[in-house]
Amino acid sequence: MHVHQAPCDGIPQTPIDITINLVIMVSSVKDPREEVLQAWYMDDSDEDQRLPHHKEPKEFVSLDQLAELGVLSWKLDADNYETDPELKKIREERGYSYQDVCEVCPEKLPNYEEKIKNFFEEHLHTDEEIRYCVAGSGYFDVRDRNDGWIRVWVKKGGMIILPAGIYHRFTLDESNYIKALRFFVGEPIWTPYNRPHDHLPARQQYVKDFVEKDVVNHAVDAAA
Ligand SMILES: CSCCC(=O)/C(O)=C/O
Ligand SMILES: [Fe+2]
Ligand code: NI
Protein backbone atom coordinates (compact mmCIF):
# COMPACT_ATOMS: atom_id res chain seq x y z
CA MET A 1 0.00 0.00 0.00
CA HIS A 2 1.29 3.49 -0.87
CA VAL A 3 0.83 6.21 1.68
CA HIS A 4 0.39 9.59 -0.04
CA GLN A 5 0.52 12.66 2.07
CA ALA A 6 -0.51 16.11 0.91
CA PRO A 7 1.94 18.87 1.92
CA CYS A 8 0.81 22.49 2.32
CA ASP A 9 0.99 23.24 -1.43
CA GLY A 10 -1.46 20.39 -2.20
CA ILE A 11 0.98 18.27 -4.26
CA PRO A 12 0.93 14.69 -2.92
CA GLN A 13 4.21 13.36 -1.51
CA THR A 14 5.43 9.81 -1.95
CA PRO A 15 7.24 8.06 0.92
CA ILE A 16 10.51 8.73 -0.95
CA ASP A 17 9.70 12.48 -1.10
CA ILE A 18 8.95 12.45 2.62
CA THR A 19 12.23 10.65 3.38
CA ILE A 20 14.24 13.05 1.19
CA ASN A 21 12.58 16.06 2.82
CA LEU A 22 13.27 14.67 6.29
CA VAL A 23 16.95 14.10 5.40
CA ILE A 24 17.18 17.68 4.08
CA MET A 25 15.48 19.07 7.21
CA VAL A 26 17.72 17.10 9.59
CA SER A 27 20.94 17.94 7.72
CA SER A 28 20.09 21.65 7.57
CA VAL A 29 19.58 21.91 11.36
CA LYS A 30 22.71 23.63 12.63
CA ASP A 31 24.71 21.85 15.29
CA PRO A 32 24.58 24.25 18.32
CA ARG A 33 28.21 23.37 19.13
CA GLU A 34 29.25 25.24 15.99
CA GLU A 35 28.39 28.51 17.77
CA VAL A 36 31.37 27.97 20.08
CA LEU A 37 33.61 25.51 18.21
CA GLN A 38 34.74 25.78 14.59
CA ALA A 39 37.44 23.86 12.76
CA TRP A 40 39.28 24.34 9.48
CA TYR A 41 42.37 23.27 7.58
CA MET A 42 45.30 25.67 8.03
CA ASP A 43 47.38 27.37 5.37
CA ASP A 44 51.18 26.94 5.31
CA SER A 45 52.10 30.56 6.06
CA ASP A 46 54.57 31.49 8.83
CA GLU A 47 52.62 34.62 9.72
CA ASP A 48 51.56 35.41 13.31
CA GLN A 49 50.27 32.20 14.95
CA ARG A 50 47.36 34.15 16.48
CA LEU A 51 45.81 34.83 13.06
CA PRO A 52 43.14 32.37 11.80
CA HIS A 53 45.34 30.87 9.02
CA HIS A 54 42.47 29.79 6.76
CA LYS A 55 43.27 28.18 3.43
CA GLU A 56 42.11 30.06 0.34
CA PRO A 57 39.32 29.10 -0.30
CA LYS A 58 38.37 28.19 3.26
CA GLU A 59 38.18 24.47 4.08
CA PHE A 60 36.05 23.82 7.12
CA VAL A 61 36.11 20.57 9.09
CA SER A 62 32.95 19.32 10.79
CA LEU A 63 32.79 18.37 14.44
CA ASP A 64 31.85 14.85 13.29
CA GLN A 65 35.10 14.68 11.30
CA LEU A 66 36.95 15.77 14.43
CA ALA A 67 35.24 12.99 16.39
CA GLU A 68 36.65 10.50 13.85
CA LEU A 69 40.09 11.67 14.99
CA GLY A 70 39.03 11.13 18.62
CA VAL A 71 38.49 14.85 19.29
CA LEU A 72 35.24 15.26 21.25
CA SER A 73 33.36 18.48 21.86
CA TRP A 74 30.41 20.02 23.69
CA LYS A 75 28.65 23.37 23.99
CA LEU A 76 27.97 24.11 27.64
CA ASP A 77 26.57 26.94 29.77
CA ALA A 78 29.79 28.81 30.63
CA ASP A 79 28.01 31.42 32.78
CA ASN A 80 26.88 28.71 35.19
CA TYR A 81 29.69 26.16 35.05
CA GLU A 82 29.77 25.80 38.85
CA THR A 83 26.24 24.40 38.95
CA ASP A 84 25.75 23.09 35.39
CA PRO A 85 24.17 19.60 35.57
CA GLU A 86 25.37 18.79 32.03
CA LEU A 87 29.00 19.41 33.01
CA LYS A 88 28.48 17.39 36.21
CA LYS A 89 27.21 14.47 34.11
CA ILE A 90 30.24 14.59 31.76
CA ARG A 91 32.62 14.74 34.74
CA GLU A 92 30.92 11.77 36.42
CA GLU A 93 30.62 9.67 33.26
CA ARG A 94 34.26 10.23 32.31
CA GLY A 95 35.61 9.99 35.86
CA TYR A 96 37.15 13.46 36.03
CA SER A 97 38.14 13.79 39.68
CA TYR A 98 40.50 16.78 39.25
CA GLN A 99 39.56 20.32 38.13
CA ASP A 100 41.41 23.62 38.04
CA VAL A 101 41.45 26.89 36.10
CA CYS A 102 44.10 27.98 33.61
CA GLU A 103 44.04 31.65 32.62
CA VAL A 104 46.40 32.53 29.79
CA CYS A 105 47.48 36.17 30.07
CA PRO A 106 50.72 37.79 31.32
CA GLU A 107 49.17 38.84 34.66
CA LYS A 108 47.81 35.41 35.60
CA LEU A 109 50.13 32.84 34.02
CA PRO A 110 53.60 32.54 35.59
CA ASN A 111 56.38 32.43 32.93
CA TYR A 112 53.84 33.59 30.36
CA GLU A 113 56.23 33.98 27.37
CA GLU A 114 57.87 30.61 27.92
CA LYS A 115 54.49 28.86 28.38
CA ILE A 116 53.07 30.45 25.22
CA LYS A 117 56.10 29.17 23.32
CA ASN A 118 55.83 25.67 24.80
CA PHE A 119 52.07 25.41 24.17
CA PHE A 120 52.76 26.03 20.47
CA GLU A 121 55.43 23.31 20.17
CA GLU A 122 53.85 20.27 18.55
CA HIS A 123 53.44 17.66 21.31
CA LEU A 124 51.34 14.86 22.72
CA HIS A 125 50.28 13.78 26.21
CA THR A 126 49.91 10.31 27.65
CA ASP A 127 46.39 11.23 28.84
CA GLU A 128 43.46 13.17 27.46
CA GLU A 129 43.74 16.96 27.32
CA ILE A 130 40.39 18.31 28.51
CA ARG A 131 39.73 22.03 28.28
CA TYR A 132 36.50 23.95 28.82
CA CYS A 133 36.64 27.59 27.73
CA VAL A 134 34.61 29.75 30.13
CA ALA A 135 35.93 33.11 28.86
CA GLY A 136 37.98 34.39 25.92
CA SER A 137 38.99 31.98 23.15
CA GLY A 138 41.94 30.15 21.62
CA TYR A 139 43.12 27.74 18.94
CA PHE A 140 43.84 24.06 19.53
CA ASP A 141 45.59 22.72 16.41
CA VAL A 142 45.45 18.96 15.82
CA ARG A 143 47.09 16.76 13.20
CA ASP A 144 44.81 14.86 10.86
CA ARG A 145 45.64 11.37 9.52
CA ASN A 146 47.73 12.80 6.69
CA ASP A 147 49.62 15.13 9.03
CA GLY A 148 47.69 18.23 7.93
CA TRP A 149 46.95 20.83 10.60
CA ILE A 150 43.32 21.33 11.60
CA ARG A 151 42.76 24.49 13.63
CA VAL A 152 39.98 24.18 16.24
CA TRP A 153 38.70 27.51 17.50
CA VAL A 154 37.31 27.13 20.99
CA LYS A 155 35.23 30.00 22.31
CA LYS A 156 33.30 30.69 25.53
CA GLY A 157 31.08 27.66 26.19
CA GLY A 158 33.17 25.26 24.08
CA MET A 159 34.58 22.15 25.72
CA ILE A 160 37.08 19.97 23.90
CA ILE A 161 38.79 16.66 24.61
CA LEU A 162 41.97 15.79 22.76
CA PRO A 163 42.65 12.07 23.02
CA ALA A 164 45.88 10.74 24.54
CA GLY A 165 48.56 10.40 21.86
CA ILE A 166 47.27 12.96 19.32
CA TYR A 167 49.89 15.47 18.12
CA HIS A 168 48.63 18.99 18.81
CA ARG A 169 49.54 22.52 19.95
CA PHE A 170 47.77 25.55 21.40
CA THR A 171 47.88 29.29 20.76
CA LEU A 172 45.90 32.29 21.85
CA ASP A 173 43.99 34.03 19.07
CA GLU A 174 43.85 37.77 18.41
CA SER A 175 41.75 38.32 21.55
CA ASN A 176 44.90 37.35 23.52
CA TYR A 177 43.02 35.80 26.40
CA ILE A 178 41.49 32.51 27.44
CA LYS A 179 40.19 31.19 30.73
CA ALA A 180 39.82 27.42 30.61
CA LEU A 181 38.85 24.76 33.10
CA ARG A 182 41.14 21.74 33.03
CA PHE A 183 39.96 18.29 34.07
CA PHE A 184 41.81 15.06 34.77
CA VAL A 185 41.21 11.52 35.94
CA GLY A 186 43.24 11.22 39.18
CA GLU A 187 46.44 13.18 39.82
CA PRO A 188 47.11 15.43 36.80
CA ILE A 189 50.10 14.85 34.53
CA TRP A 190 50.66 17.81 32.20
CA THR A 191 53.96 16.61 30.65
CA PRO A 192 54.16 17.48 26.95
CA TYR A 193 56.17 15.08 24.77
CA ASN A 194 57.37 17.11 21.83
CA ARG A 195 57.26 15.50 18.42
CA PRO A 196 58.66 12.96 17.60
CA HIS A 197 57.51 10.60 20.35
CA ASP A 198 56.08 7.85 18.17
CA HIS A 199 57.33 5.00 20.34
CA LEU A 200 55.23 6.00 23.39
CA PRO A 201 52.44 3.49 24.13
CA ALA A 202 49.89 6.36 24.15
CA ARG A 203 50.94 7.32 20.60
CA GLN A 204 50.87 3.74 19.38
CA GLN A 205 47.40 3.24 20.88
CA TYR A 206 46.17 6.47 19.23
CA VAL A 207 47.49 5.35 15.84
CA LYS A 208 45.82 1.95 16.28
CA ASP A 209 42.46 3.42 17.37
CA PHE A 210 42.14 6.45 15.08
CA VAL A 211 44.61 6.27 12.21
CA GLU A 212 44.83 2.59 11.23
CA LYS A 213 41.16 1.92 12.03
CA ASP A 214 40.09 4.53 9.50
CA VAL A 215 42.33 3.02 6.82
CA VAL A 216 40.67 -0.38 7.48
CA ASN A 217 37.17 1.21 7.40
CA HIS A 218 37.85 2.86 4.06
CA ALA A 219 39.25 -0.41 2.63
CA VAL A 220 36.07 -2.21 3.73
CA ASP A 221 33.90 0.57 2.20
CA ALA A 222 35.85 0.35 -1.07
CA ALA A 223 35.46 -3.44 -1.23
CA ALA A 224 31.69 -3.35 -0.51
C1 LIG B 1 43.98 26.98 27.52
S1 LIG B 1 44.86 25.67 28.20
C2 LIG B 1 46.52 25.97 27.70
C3 LIG B 1 47.03 25.00 26.72
C4 LIG B 1 47.41 23.71 27.37
O1 LIG B 1 47.22 23.51 28.53
C5 LIG B 1 47.98 22.66 26.57
O2 LIG B 1 48.36 21.55 27.17
C6 LIG B 1 48.11 22.74 25.25
O3 LIG B 1 48.46 21.68 24.57
FE1 LIG C 1 48.82 19.84 25.18
NI1 NI D 1 36.66 8.17 7.55
Short mmCIF file of N, CA and C in Angstrom, two decimals, residues 102-203:
data_model
loop_
_atom_site.label_atom_id
_atom_site.label_comp_id
_atom_site.label_asym_id
_atom_site.label_seq_id
_atom_site.Cartn_x
_atom_site.Cartn_y
_atom_site.Cartn_z
N CYS A 102 42.87 27.49 34.24
CA CYS A 102 44.10 27.98 33.61
C CYS A 102 43.75 29.25 32.84
N GLU A 103 44.30 30.38 33.29
CA GLU A 103 44.04 31.65 32.62
C GLU A 103 45.31 32.03 31.87
N VAL A 104 45.20 32.22 30.57
CA VAL A 104 46.40 32.53 29.79
C VAL A 104 46.42 34.02 29.47
N CYS A 105 47.19 34.74 30.28
CA CYS A 105 47.48 36.17 30.07
C CYS A 105 48.69 36.49 30.94
N PRO A 106 49.47 37.53 30.60
CA PRO A 106 50.72 37.79 31.32
C PRO A 106 50.52 37.97 32.83
N GLU A 107 49.38 38.55 33.24
CA GLU A 107 49.17 38.84 34.66
C GLU A 107 48.88 37.58 35.48
N LYS A 108 48.28 36.57 34.83
CA LYS A 108 47.81 35.41 35.60
C LYS A 108 48.65 34.15 35.41
N LEU A 109 49.39 34.07 34.30
CA LEU A 109 50.13 32.84 34.02
C LEU A 109 51.62 33.06 34.29
N PRO A 110 52.16 32.38 35.32
CA PRO A 110 53.60 32.54 35.59
C PRO A 110 54.41 32.08 34.37
N ASN A 111 55.52 32.74 34.10
CA ASN A 111 56.38 32.43 32.93
C ASN A 111 55.57 32.46 31.62
N TYR A 112 54.77 33.48 31.49
CA TYR A 112 53.84 33.59 30.36
C TYR A 112 54.52 33.34 29.01
N GLU A 113 55.60 34.08 28.70
CA GLU A 113 56.23 33.98 27.37
C GLU A 113 56.71 32.56 27.09
N GLU A 114 57.33 31.96 28.10
CA GLU A 114 57.87 30.61 27.92
C GLU A 114 56.72 29.60 27.72
N LYS A 115 55.64 29.78 28.49
CA LYS A 115 54.49 28.86 28.38
C LYS A 115 53.85 28.97 27.01
N ILE A 116 53.67 30.22 26.53
CA ILE A 116 53.07 30.45 25.22
C ILE A 116 53.87 29.72 24.14
N LYS A 117 55.20 29.81 24.28
CA LYS A 117 56.10 29.17 23.32
C LYS A 117 55.95 27.64 23.40
N ASN A 118 55.93 27.12 24.62
CA ASN A 118 55.83 25.67 24.80
C ASN A 118 54.47 25.12 24.34
N PHE A 119 53.40 25.87 24.61
CA PHE A 119 52.07 25.41 24.17
C PHE A 119 52.04 25.22 22.65
N PHE A 120 52.83 26.05 21.94
CA PHE A 120 52.76 26.03 20.47
C PHE A 120 53.78 25.06 19.85
N GLU A 121 54.56 24.39 20.68
CA GLU A 121 55.43 23.31 20.17
C GLU A 121 54.54 22.08 19.95
N GLU A 122 54.67 21.46 18.81
CA GLU A 122 53.85 20.27 18.55
C GLU A 122 54.21 19.18 19.56
N HIS A 123 53.18 18.64 20.25
CA HIS A 123 53.44 17.66 21.31
C HIS A 123 52.26 16.72 21.47
N LEU A 124 52.47 15.72 22.33
CA LEU A 124 51.34 14.86 22.72
C LEU A 124 51.40 14.67 24.23
N HIS A 125 50.31 14.14 24.78
CA HIS A 125 50.28 13.78 26.21
C HIS A 125 49.90 12.31 26.30
N THR A 126 50.24 11.72 27.46
CA THR A 126 49.91 10.31 27.65
C THR A 126 48.49 10.13 28.17
N ASP A 127 47.79 11.25 28.41
CA ASP A 127 46.39 11.23 28.84
C ASP A 127 45.60 12.23 28.01
N GLU A 128 44.29 12.19 28.18
CA GLU A 128 43.46 13.17 27.46
C GLU A 128 43.82 14.60 27.88
N GLU A 129 43.67 15.54 26.96
CA GLU A 129 43.74 16.96 27.32
C GLU A 129 42.31 17.48 27.26
N ILE A 130 41.80 17.89 28.42
CA ILE A 130 40.39 18.31 28.51
C ILE A 130 40.35 19.78 28.88
N ARG A 131 39.76 20.59 28.02
CA ARG A 131 39.73 22.03 28.28
C ARG A 131 38.32 22.55 28.00
N TYR A 132 37.82 23.37 28.94
CA TYR A 132 36.50 23.95 28.82
C TYR A 132 36.67 25.46 28.92
N CYS A 133 36.43 26.14 27.80
CA CYS A 133 36.64 27.59 27.73
C CYS A 133 35.45 28.31 28.36
N VAL A 134 35.70 29.02 29.47
CA VAL A 134 34.61 29.75 30.13
C VAL A 134 34.70 31.26 29.90
N ALA A 135 35.80 31.71 29.27
CA ALA A 135 35.93 33.11 28.86
C ALA A 135 37.06 33.21 27.84
N GLY A 136 36.97 34.22 26.96
CA GLY A 136 37.98 34.39 25.92
C GLY A 136 37.88 33.28 24.87
N SER A 137 39.01 32.99 24.22
CA SER A 137 38.99 31.98 23.15
C SER A 137 40.44 31.63 22.79
N GLY A 138 40.60 30.56 22.04
CA GLY A 138 41.94 30.15 21.62
C GLY A 138 41.88 29.06 20.57
N TYR A 139 43.05 28.75 20.00
CA TYR A 139 43.12 27.74 18.94
C TYR A 139 43.85 26.49 19.43
N PHE A 140 43.19 25.36 19.32
CA PHE A 140 43.84 24.06 19.53
C PHE A 140 44.05 23.47 18.13
N ASP A 141 45.30 23.30 17.73
CA ASP A 141 45.59 22.72 16.41
C ASP A 141 45.87 21.24 16.58
N VAL A 142 45.22 20.42 15.75
CA VAL A 142 45.45 18.96 15.82
C VAL A 142 45.88 18.44 14.46
N ARG A 143 46.67 17.40 14.46
CA ARG A 143 47.09 16.76 13.20
C ARG A 143 46.01 15.81 12.72
N ASP A 144 45.72 15.85 11.42
CA ASP A 144 44.81 14.86 10.86
C ASP A 144 45.62 13.61 10.47
N ARG A 145 44.96 12.64 9.83
CA ARG A 145 45.64 11.37 9.52
C ARG A 145 46.77 11.52 8.50
N ASN A 146 46.69 12.58 7.70
CA ASN A 146 47.73 12.80 6.69
C ASN A 146 48.73 13.86 7.15
N ASP A 147 48.70 14.16 8.44
CA ASP A 147 49.62 15.13 9.03
C ASP A 147 49.31 16.57 8.67
N GLY A 148 48.10 16.84 8.16
CA GLY A 148 47.69 18.23 7.93
C GLY A 148 47.24 18.83 9.26
N TRP A 149 47.40 20.16 9.37
CA TRP A 149 46.95 20.83 10.60
C TRP A 149 45.48 21.24 10.48
N ILE A 150 44.70 20.83 11.48
CA ILE A 150 43.32 21.33 11.60
C ILE A 150 43.31 22.28 12.79
N ARG A 151 42.83 23.49 12.56
CA ARG A 151 42.76 24.49 13.63
C ARG A 151 41.36 24.45 14.24
N VAL A 152 41.29 24.24 15.55
CA VAL A 152 39.98 24.18 16.24
C VAL A 152 39.86 25.42 17.12
N TRP A 153 38.90 26.25 16.77
CA TRP A 153 38.70 27.51 17.50
C TRP A 153 37.70 27.25 18.62
N VAL A 154 38.16 27.40 19.83
CA VAL A 154 37.31 27.13 20.99
C VAL A 154 36.98 28.46 21.67
N LYS A 155 35.67 28.73 21.72
CA LYS A 155 35.23 30.00 22.31
C LYS A 155 34.44 29.74 23.60
N LYS A 156 34.02 30.82 24.26
CA LYS A 156 33.30 30.69 25.53
C LYS A 156 32.14 29.68 25.39
N GLY A 157 32.13 28.68 26.24
CA GLY A 157 31.08 27.66 26.19
C GLY A 157 31.52 26.39 25.48
N GLY A 158 32.68 26.44 24.83
CA GLY A 158 33.17 25.26 24.08
C GLY A 158 34.04 24.38 24.97
N MET A 159 33.73 23.10 24.97
CA MET A 159 34.58 22.15 25.72
C MET A 159 35.15 21.15 24.72
N ILE A 160 36.43 20.83 24.87
CA ILE A 160 37.08 19.97 23.90
C ILE A 160 37.91 18.91 24.64
N ILE A 161 37.91 17.71 24.09
CA ILE A 161 38.79 16.66 24.61
C ILE A 161 39.69 16.21 23.48
N LEU A 162 41.00 16.34 23.70
CA LEU A 162 41.97 15.79 22.76
C LEU A 162 42.38 14.43 23.31
N PRO A 163 42.31 13.39 22.49
CA PRO A 163 42.65 12.07 23.02
C PRO A 163 44.14 11.94 23.33
N ALA A 164 44.48 11.04 24.25
CA ALA A 164 45.88 10.74 24.54
C ALA A 164 46.55 10.34 23.23
N GLY A 165 47.77 10.85 23.02
CA GLY A 165 48.56 10.40 21.86
C GLY A 165 48.38 11.20 20.59
N ILE A 166 47.44 12.16 20.56
CA ILE A 166 47.27 12.96 19.32
C ILE A 166 48.32 14.09 19.34
N TYR A 167 48.97 14.32 18.21
CA TYR A 167 49.89 15.47 18.12
C TYR A 167 49.06 16.74 17.99
N HIS A 168 49.42 17.75 18.77
CA HIS A 168 48.63 18.99 18.81
C HIS A 168 49.50 20.14 19.33
N ARG A 169 48.91 21.34 19.36
CA ARG A 169 49.54 22.52 19.95
C ARG A 169 48.43 23.52 20.27
N PHE A 170 48.78 24.55 21.02
CA PHE A 170 47.77 25.55 21.40
C PHE A 170 48.34 26.96 21.22
N THR A 171 47.51 27.86 20.78
CA THR A 171 47.88 29.29 20.76
C THR A 171 46.66 30.14 21.11
N LEU A 172 46.95 31.29 21.71
CA LEU A 172 45.90 32.29 21.85
C LEU A 172 45.54 32.79 20.46
N ASP A 173 44.35 33.37 20.32
CA ASP A 173 43.99 34.03 19.07
C ASP A 173 44.20 35.53 19.24
N GLU A 174 43.62 36.32 18.35
CA GLU A 174 43.85 37.77 18.41
C GLU A 174 43.24 38.45 19.64
N SER A 175 42.34 37.74 20.34
CA SER A 175 41.75 38.32 21.55
C SER A 175 42.76 38.27 22.70
N ASN A 176 43.79 37.41 22.55
CA ASN A 176 44.90 37.35 23.52
C ASN A 176 44.51 36.92 24.92
N TYR A 177 43.44 36.21 25.05
CA TYR A 177 43.02 35.80 26.40
C TYR A 177 42.13 34.57 26.35
N ILE A 178 42.42 33.63 27.24
CA ILE A 178 41.49 32.51 27.44
C ILE A 178 41.50 32.13 28.92
N LYS A 179 40.32 31.77 29.39
CA LYS A 179 40.19 31.19 30.73
C LYS A 179 39.56 29.83 30.52
N ALA A 180 40.31 28.77 30.87
CA ALA A 180 39.82 27.42 30.61
C ALA A 180 39.84 26.59 31.88
N LEU A 181 38.81 25.77 32.04
CA LEU A 181 38.85 24.76 33.10
C LEU A 181 39.60 23.57 32.57
N ARG A 182 40.41 22.94 33.42
CA ARG A 182 41.14 21.74 33.03
C ARG A 182 40.63 20.59 33.91
N PHE A 183 40.44 19.44 33.31
CA PHE A 183 39.96 18.29 34.07
C PHE A 183 40.96 17.15 33.90
N PHE A 184 40.91 16.20 34.85
CA PHE A 184 41.81 15.06 34.77
C PHE A 184 41.23 13.90 35.57
N VAL A 185 41.57 12.70 35.15
CA VAL A 185 41.21 11.52 35.94
C VAL A 185 42.38 11.26 36.89
N GLY A 186 42.16 11.43 38.20
CA GLY A 186 43.24 11.22 39.18
C GLY A 186 44.20 12.39 39.22
N GLU A 187 45.43 12.12 39.70
CA GLU A 187 46.44 13.18 39.82
C GLU A 187 46.88 13.65 38.43
N PRO A 188 46.82 14.97 38.16
CA PRO A 188 47.11 15.43 36.80
C PRO A 188 48.57 15.27 36.40
N ILE A 189 48.76 14.91 35.14
CA ILE A 189 50.10 14.85 34.53
C ILE A 189 50.02 15.76 33.31
N TRP A 190 50.77 16.86 33.33
CA TRP A 190 50.66 17.81 32.20
C TRP A 190 51.81 17.65 31.21
N THR A 191 52.73 16.71 31.45
CA THR A 191 53.96 16.61 30.65
C THR A 191 53.67 16.60 29.14
N PRO A 192 54.27 17.56 28.41
CA PRO A 192 54.16 17.48 26.95
C PRO A 192 55.35 16.69 26.39
N TYR A 193 55.10 15.80 25.47
CA TYR A 193 56.17 15.08 24.77
C TYR A 193 56.24 15.65 23.36
N ASN A 194 57.28 16.45 23.15
CA ASN A 194 57.37 17.11 21.83
C ASN A 194 57.64 16.10 20.73
N ARG A 195 57.10 16.40 19.55
CA ARG A 195 57.26 15.50 18.42
C ARG A 195 58.72 15.44 18.00
N PRO A 196 59.32 14.27 17.69
CA PRO A 196 58.66 12.96 17.60
C PRO A 196 58.70 12.16 18.90
N HIS A 197 57.58 11.54 19.23
CA HIS A 197 57.51 10.60 20.35
C HIS A 197 56.64 9.43 19.94
N ASP A 198 56.95 8.87 18.76
CA ASP A 198 56.08 7.85 18.17
C ASP A 198 56.14 6.50 18.88
N HIS A 199 57.19 6.30 19.68
CA HIS A 199 57.33 5.00 20.34
C HIS A 199 56.51 4.91 21.63
N LEU A 200 55.99 6.03 22.13
CA LEU A 200 55.23 6.00 23.39
C LEU A 200 53.98 5.14 23.22
N PRO A 201 53.65 4.31 24.23
CA PRO A 201 52.44 3.49 24.13
C PRO A 201 51.18 4.32 23.81
N ALA A 202 51.08 5.53 24.40
CA ALA A 202 49.89 6.36 24.15
C ALA A 202 49.79 6.72 22.67
N ARG A 203 50.94 6.99 22.03
CA ARG A 203 50.94 7.32 20.60
C ARG A 203 50.56 6.09 19.78
#
